[in-house]
């Protein structure tokens, strides 16, 4: 008997769950043959105040990409209101604190709805309105999730800044987006450490003129310095405030959020996502990749300060009506069994984390795993960087007990959601391979001239040839930068910045960045950005930064620095440089190795030959390639000898 696919018979088929490989192939084909019809079907199942007039308008030259034009909606009505009837008493959010002895928090969909509405009313009461940019700099506490949704509720554009970034990084982001408000907390816990969050905000705001209000959520009960007329406590503001707040009606292409991320050059750029397309893509990809079921307890360990936290801790799961777990702490506190303890405690069935965490826990030994049953798990996910085969197998065997599929999900801040990934249990899974693209995603590999490489068993630059709803629309305040960064390298294509292989069956394996972006523990940094930070140190004249393979972090940061005079105490100099970087960017960008050099390998035109620096940092100096175009070839020997 031939199988009849729903989409052929039903106009309202949502494709939120593709159930087997044959169906995947057919749906994929349809998504390429009739992308507009396909995405219109996916979009049907959402709550729209008004449906779209056109599904898609696009060109990759300007670029100009518009999905679901004419539609009116609010994403929070889809995350919250539409679930109230059937899932009002279902758990929406479970929050686990840093300290396992402290009490966890649970909100049902009804409670989350009320909290979001109240927070939204507090924002309005403090002058926030549709279109305003609001910076959120907060610990991983429930109020962070609530604050993000509250912004979306009133149509304000959230710009979440990861609370590990320095005052200076925050100030850059606030100024770039001209934020009028900051939402923050007194302090935060991270393992054994506590961080004075509000103090960092105070310092940042010395450099920011646009911020009129700061809303402070009390978390650790610290006494903090409040600026009269600007800073208010959330708990004071929320007294007597209504638990109902009508959602602002948004156009499909109105801004939903800005999230800053690093590229090859210059300061981090504000990646812009818009309401309708992002929403559709978040739920669609969440349900298909993880094969989400109503009874699942889902846990994504990412911080909301990163895109993974936006799409797969918050929006994706809430759109789907799932129970999502949020964790304040770190994987190794109080010990390396913490993740597994939490899995057992809440009966987590879908678990999504980063290779760097897997490698760190693998290094701590399997004993930490054996004390827990992990019986509830049924799907495992990985994101942020390539997962090496050893870590993949450890994850599959020791955490998944060889019973749960591992989905290696490739995507980017710019893509909004997962692009290439195994669909759990549905499409083929192969260690260290992301797998096939999701239906609606059209990747191609090109050579350095931009010609498509059509065969299998090939390697090339990973590009996209057709838009998808979750894609970046612009870089905030500078559309030309968006064009140059992503659409100018290869004509008519979106260039990801990654290199990839395609195996004989067509499965993709991502190799890593081919540009000057370093991926440290799944976090992106531009080499230029770190160099600029290092150069702030008074002793440093010039620097060059490259990535090198690191057992736990994936890539480590290796810095070559030229000083004004040879330092007497190298260790002191190193600590000072590290301190400078921490101040400029934050702890996560700390160089792992710093080599003092008297010069850098530069071509006659003044360009640093990073290839050589990379080889030295990798410890592979056997073949440095052609160095004849260097201005001063002798410098290479010095650098080789001093390698760390
Ligand atoms: C979601 C996220 C994006 C860059 C991307 C690539 C790397 C992410 C990956 C992966 C191999 C995976 N990356 N997932 N590489 N396999 N499954 O991480 O976004 O922070 O913007 O980083 O991360 O290099 O280009 P973002």
GROMACS .gro file of N, CA, C and O and ligand atoms in nm, residues 261-262 306-308 312 352 355 382-387 407-415 417 420 432 434 496-499 509-514 517 519 522-524, ligand 1:
model
  194
  261UNK      N    1   2.692   3.940   1.788
  261UNK     CA    2   2.782   3.828   1.769
  261UNK      C    3   2.906   3.874   1.692
  261UNK      O    4   2.903   3.978   1.627
  262UNK      N    5   3.012   3.796   1.703
  262UNK     CA    6   3.140   3.837   1.644
  262UNK      C    7   3.154   3.790   1.501
  262UNK      O    8   3.110   3.682   1.465
  306UNK      N    9   2.292   3.372   2.476
  306UNK     CA   10   2.336   3.327   2.343
  306UNK      C   11   2.214   3.289   2.261
  306UNK      O   12   2.106   3.265   2.315
  307UNK      N   13   2.233   3.276   2.131
  307UNK     CA   14   2.119   3.244   2.044
  307UNK      C   15   2.056   3.110   2.082
  307UNK      O   16   1.934   3.094   2.074
  308UNK      N   17   2.137   3.014   2.124
  308UNK     CA   18   2.080   2.884   2.159
  308UNK      C   19   1.979   2.898   2.272
  308UNK      O   20   1.873   2.835   2.273
  312UNK      N   21   1.615   2.791   2.173
  312UNK     CA   22   1.586   2.655   2.220
  312UNK      C   23   1.579   2.639   2.371
  312UNK      O   24   1.565   2.528   2.419
  352UNK      N   25   1.996   1.902   2.574
  352UNK     CA   26   2.067   1.972   2.465
  352UNK      C   27   2.182   2.051   2.525
  352UNK      O   28   2.160   2.139   2.608
  355UNK      N   29   2.945   2.059   2.305
  355UNK     CA   30   3.059   1.966   2.311
  355UNK      C   31   3.159   2.001   2.421
  355UNK      O   32   3.216   1.913   2.484
  382UNK      N   33   2.353   1.828   2.057
  382UNK     CA   34   2.482   1.895   2.069
  382UNK      C   35   2.479   2.020   1.981
  382UNK      O   36   2.422   2.018   1.872
  383UNK      N   37   2.542   2.127   2.027
  383UNK     CA   38   2.543   2.251   1.951
  383UNK      C   39   2.661   2.340   1.988
  383UNK      O   40   2.709   2.335   2.100
  384UNK      N   41   2.704   2.420   1.893
  384UNK     CA   42   2.799   2.527   1.922
  384UNK      C   43   2.932   2.513   1.853
  384UNK      O   44   2.999   2.612   1.826
  385UNK      N   45   2.973   2.390   1.826
  385UNK     CA   46   3.103   2.367   1.762
  385UNK      C   47   3.102   2.222   1.714
  385UNK      O   48   3.016   2.144   1.754
  386UNK      N   49   3.201   2.187   1.633
  386UNK     CA   50   3.206   2.048   1.589
  386UNK      C   51   3.225   1.957   1.711
  386UNK      O   52   3.301   1.990   1.802
  387UNK      N   53   3.153   1.846   1.714
  387UNK     CA   54   3.174   1.751   1.824
  387UNK      C   55   3.267   1.640   1.774
  387UNK      O   56   3.239   1.575   1.673
  407UNK      N   57   2.157   1.421   1.830
  407UNK     CA   58   2.145   1.512   1.716
  407UNK      C   59   2.251   1.621   1.727
  407UNK      O   60   2.261   1.690   1.827
  408UNK      N   61   2.335   1.626   1.624
  408UNK     CA   62   2.442   1.725   1.619
  408UNK      C   63   2.387   1.839   1.533
  408UNK      O   64   2.375   1.826   1.411
  409UNK      N   65   2.351   1.949   1.598
  409UNK     CA   66   2.274   2.054   1.531
  409UNK      C   67   2.364   2.169   1.488
  409UNK      O   68   2.419   2.239   1.570
  410UNK      N   69   2.375   2.188   1.358
  410UNK     CA   70   2.455   2.300   1.309
  410UNK      C   71   2.366   2.419   1.278
  410UNK      O   72   2.266   2.407   1.205
  411UNK      N   73   2.405   2.533   1.330
  411UNK     CA   74   2.335   2.658   1.299
  411UNK      C   75   2.414   2.774   1.356
  411UNK      O   76   2.524   2.754   1.408
  412UNK      N   77   2.361   2.896   1.345
  412UNK     CA   78   2.434   3.017   1.384
  412UNK      C   79   2.338   3.122   1.440
  412UNK      O   80   2.217   3.116   1.413
  413UNK      N   81   2.394   3.221   1.508
  413UNK     CA   82   2.314   3.335   1.554
  413UNK      C   83   2.235   3.390   1.435
  413UNK      O   84   2.117   3.424   1.446
  414UNK      N   85   2.300   3.396   1.322
  414UNK     CA   86   2.241   3.456   1.202
  414UNK      C   87   2.130   3.370   1.141
  414UNK      O   88   2.046   3.422   1.069
  415UNK      N   89   2.133   3.240   1.165
  415UNK     CA   90   2.031   3.155   1.101
  415UNK      C   91   1.905   3.147   1.187
  415UNK      O   92   1.803   3.098   1.140
  417UNK      N   93   1.782   2.953   1.384
  417UNK     CA   94   1.745   2.819   1.430
  417UNK      C   95   1.831   2.715   1.360
  417UNK      O   96   1.911   2.746   1.271
  420UNK      N   97   2.108   2.237   0.982
  420UNK     CA   98   2.149   2.103   0.939
  420UNK      C   99   2.157   2.017   1.064
  420UNK      O  100   2.229   2.051   1.158
  432UNK      N  101   2.989   1.284   1.461
  432UNK     CA  102   3.056   1.404   1.413
  432UNK      C  103   2.997   1.462   1.284
  432UNK      O  104   3.056   1.549   1.222
  434UNK      N  105   2.661   1.653   1.120
  434UNK     CA  106   2.533   1.717   1.149
  434UNK      C  107   2.421   1.646   1.073
  434UNK      O  108   2.310   1.635   1.121
  496UNK      N  109   2.818   3.125   0.519
  496UNK     CA  110   2.810   3.098   0.663
  496UNK      C  111   2.940   3.128   0.738
  496UNK      O  112   2.938   3.142   0.859
  497UNK      N  113   3.052   3.129   0.665
  497UNK     CA  114   3.181   3.142   0.732
  497UNK      C  115   3.239   3.008   0.774
  497UNK      O  116   3.349   3.000   0.826
  498UNK      N  117   3.165   2.899   0.748
  498UNK     CA  118   3.211   2.764   0.784
  498UNK      C  119   3.254   2.685   0.662
  498UNK      O  120   3.198   2.702   0.553
  499UNK      N  121   3.348   2.596   0.684
  499UNK     CA  122   3.383   2.496   0.584
  499UNK      C  123   3.313   2.366   0.620
  499UNK      O  124   3.288   2.340   0.738
  509UNK      N  125   2.922   1.728   0.724
  509UNK     CA  126   3.008   1.734   0.842
  509UNK      C  127   3.070   1.872   0.844
  509UNK      O  128   3.136   1.913   0.748
  510UNK      N  129   3.047   1.947   0.951
  510UNK     CA  130   3.099   2.082   0.958
  510UNK      C  131   3.243   2.076   1.009
  510UNK      O  132   3.272   2.010   1.110
  511UNK      N  133   3.332   2.144   0.940
  511UNK     CA  134   3.472   2.139   0.980
  511UNK      C  135   3.503   2.253   1.076
  511UNK      O  136   3.573   2.235   1.174
  512UNK      N  137   3.450   2.368   1.050
  512UNK     CA  138   3.475   2.482   1.138
  512UNK      C  139   3.488   2.609   1.058
  512UNK      O  140   3.470   2.609   0.936
  513UNK      N  141   3.522   2.717   1.127
  513UNK     CA  142   3.526   2.847   1.063
  513UNK      C  143   3.643   2.856   0.964
  513UNK      O  144   3.751   2.804   0.990
  514UNK      N  145   3.617   2.921   0.855
  514UNK     CA  146   3.725   2.944   0.759
  514UNK      C  147   3.765   3.091   0.760
  514UNK      O  148   3.849   3.134   0.683
  517UNK      N  149   3.733   3.390   1.276
  517UNK     CA  150   3.650   3.377   1.395
  517UNK      C  151   3.700   3.256   1.474
  517UNK      O  152   3.725   3.150   1.418
  519UNK      N  153   3.629   2.989   1.786
  519UNK     CA  154   3.515   2.935   1.859
  519UNK      C  155   3.565   2.872   1.989
  519UNK      O  156   3.615   2.761   1.992
  522UNK      N  157   3.233   2.702   2.219
  522UNK     CA  158   3.108   2.734   2.151
  522UNK      C  159   3.077   2.882   2.146
  522UNK      O  160   2.971   2.921   2.097
  523UNK      N  161   3.166   2.967   2.196
  523UNK     CA  162   3.142   3.111   2.190
  523UNK      C  163   3.232   3.175   2.087
  523UNK      O  164   3.351   3.149   2.083
  524UNK      N  165   3.173   3.262   2.008
  524UNK     CA  166   3.246   3.319   1.895
  524UNK      C  167   3.318   3.447   1.931
  524UNK      O  168   3.260   3.536   1.991
  645LIG     C1  169   2.421   2.807   1.747
  645LIG     C2  170   2.554   2.874   1.760
  645LIG     C3  171   2.795   2.967   1.511
  645LIG     C4  172   2.917   2.890   1.470
  645LIG     C5  173   2.902   2.823   1.335
  645LIG     C6  174   2.997   2.706   1.350
  645LIG     C7  175   2.983   2.666   1.496
  645LIG     C8  176   2.763   2.571   1.575
  645LIG     C9  177   2.789   2.360   1.526
  645LIG    C10  178   2.904   2.430   1.484
  645LIG    C11  179   2.995   2.235   1.405
  645LIG    C12  180   2.785   2.218   1.505
  645LIG     N1  181   2.884   2.561   1.517
  645LIG     N2  182   2.704   2.450   1.582
  645LIG     N3  183   3.006   2.368   1.424
  645LIG     N4  184   2.891   2.162   1.442
  645LIG     N5  185   2.681   2.143   1.543
  645LIG     O1  186   2.646   2.816   1.812
  645LIG     O2  187   2.561   3.001   1.709
  645LIG     O3  188   2.731   3.127   1.850
  645LIG     O4  189   2.652   3.212   1.626
  645LIG     O5  190   2.806   3.017   1.643
  645LIG     O6  191   2.941   2.786   1.563
  645LIG     O7  192   3.128   2.746   1.325
  645LIG     O8  193   2.937   2.910   1.231
  645LIG     P1  194   2.689   3.097   1.711
   0.00000   0.00000   0.00000
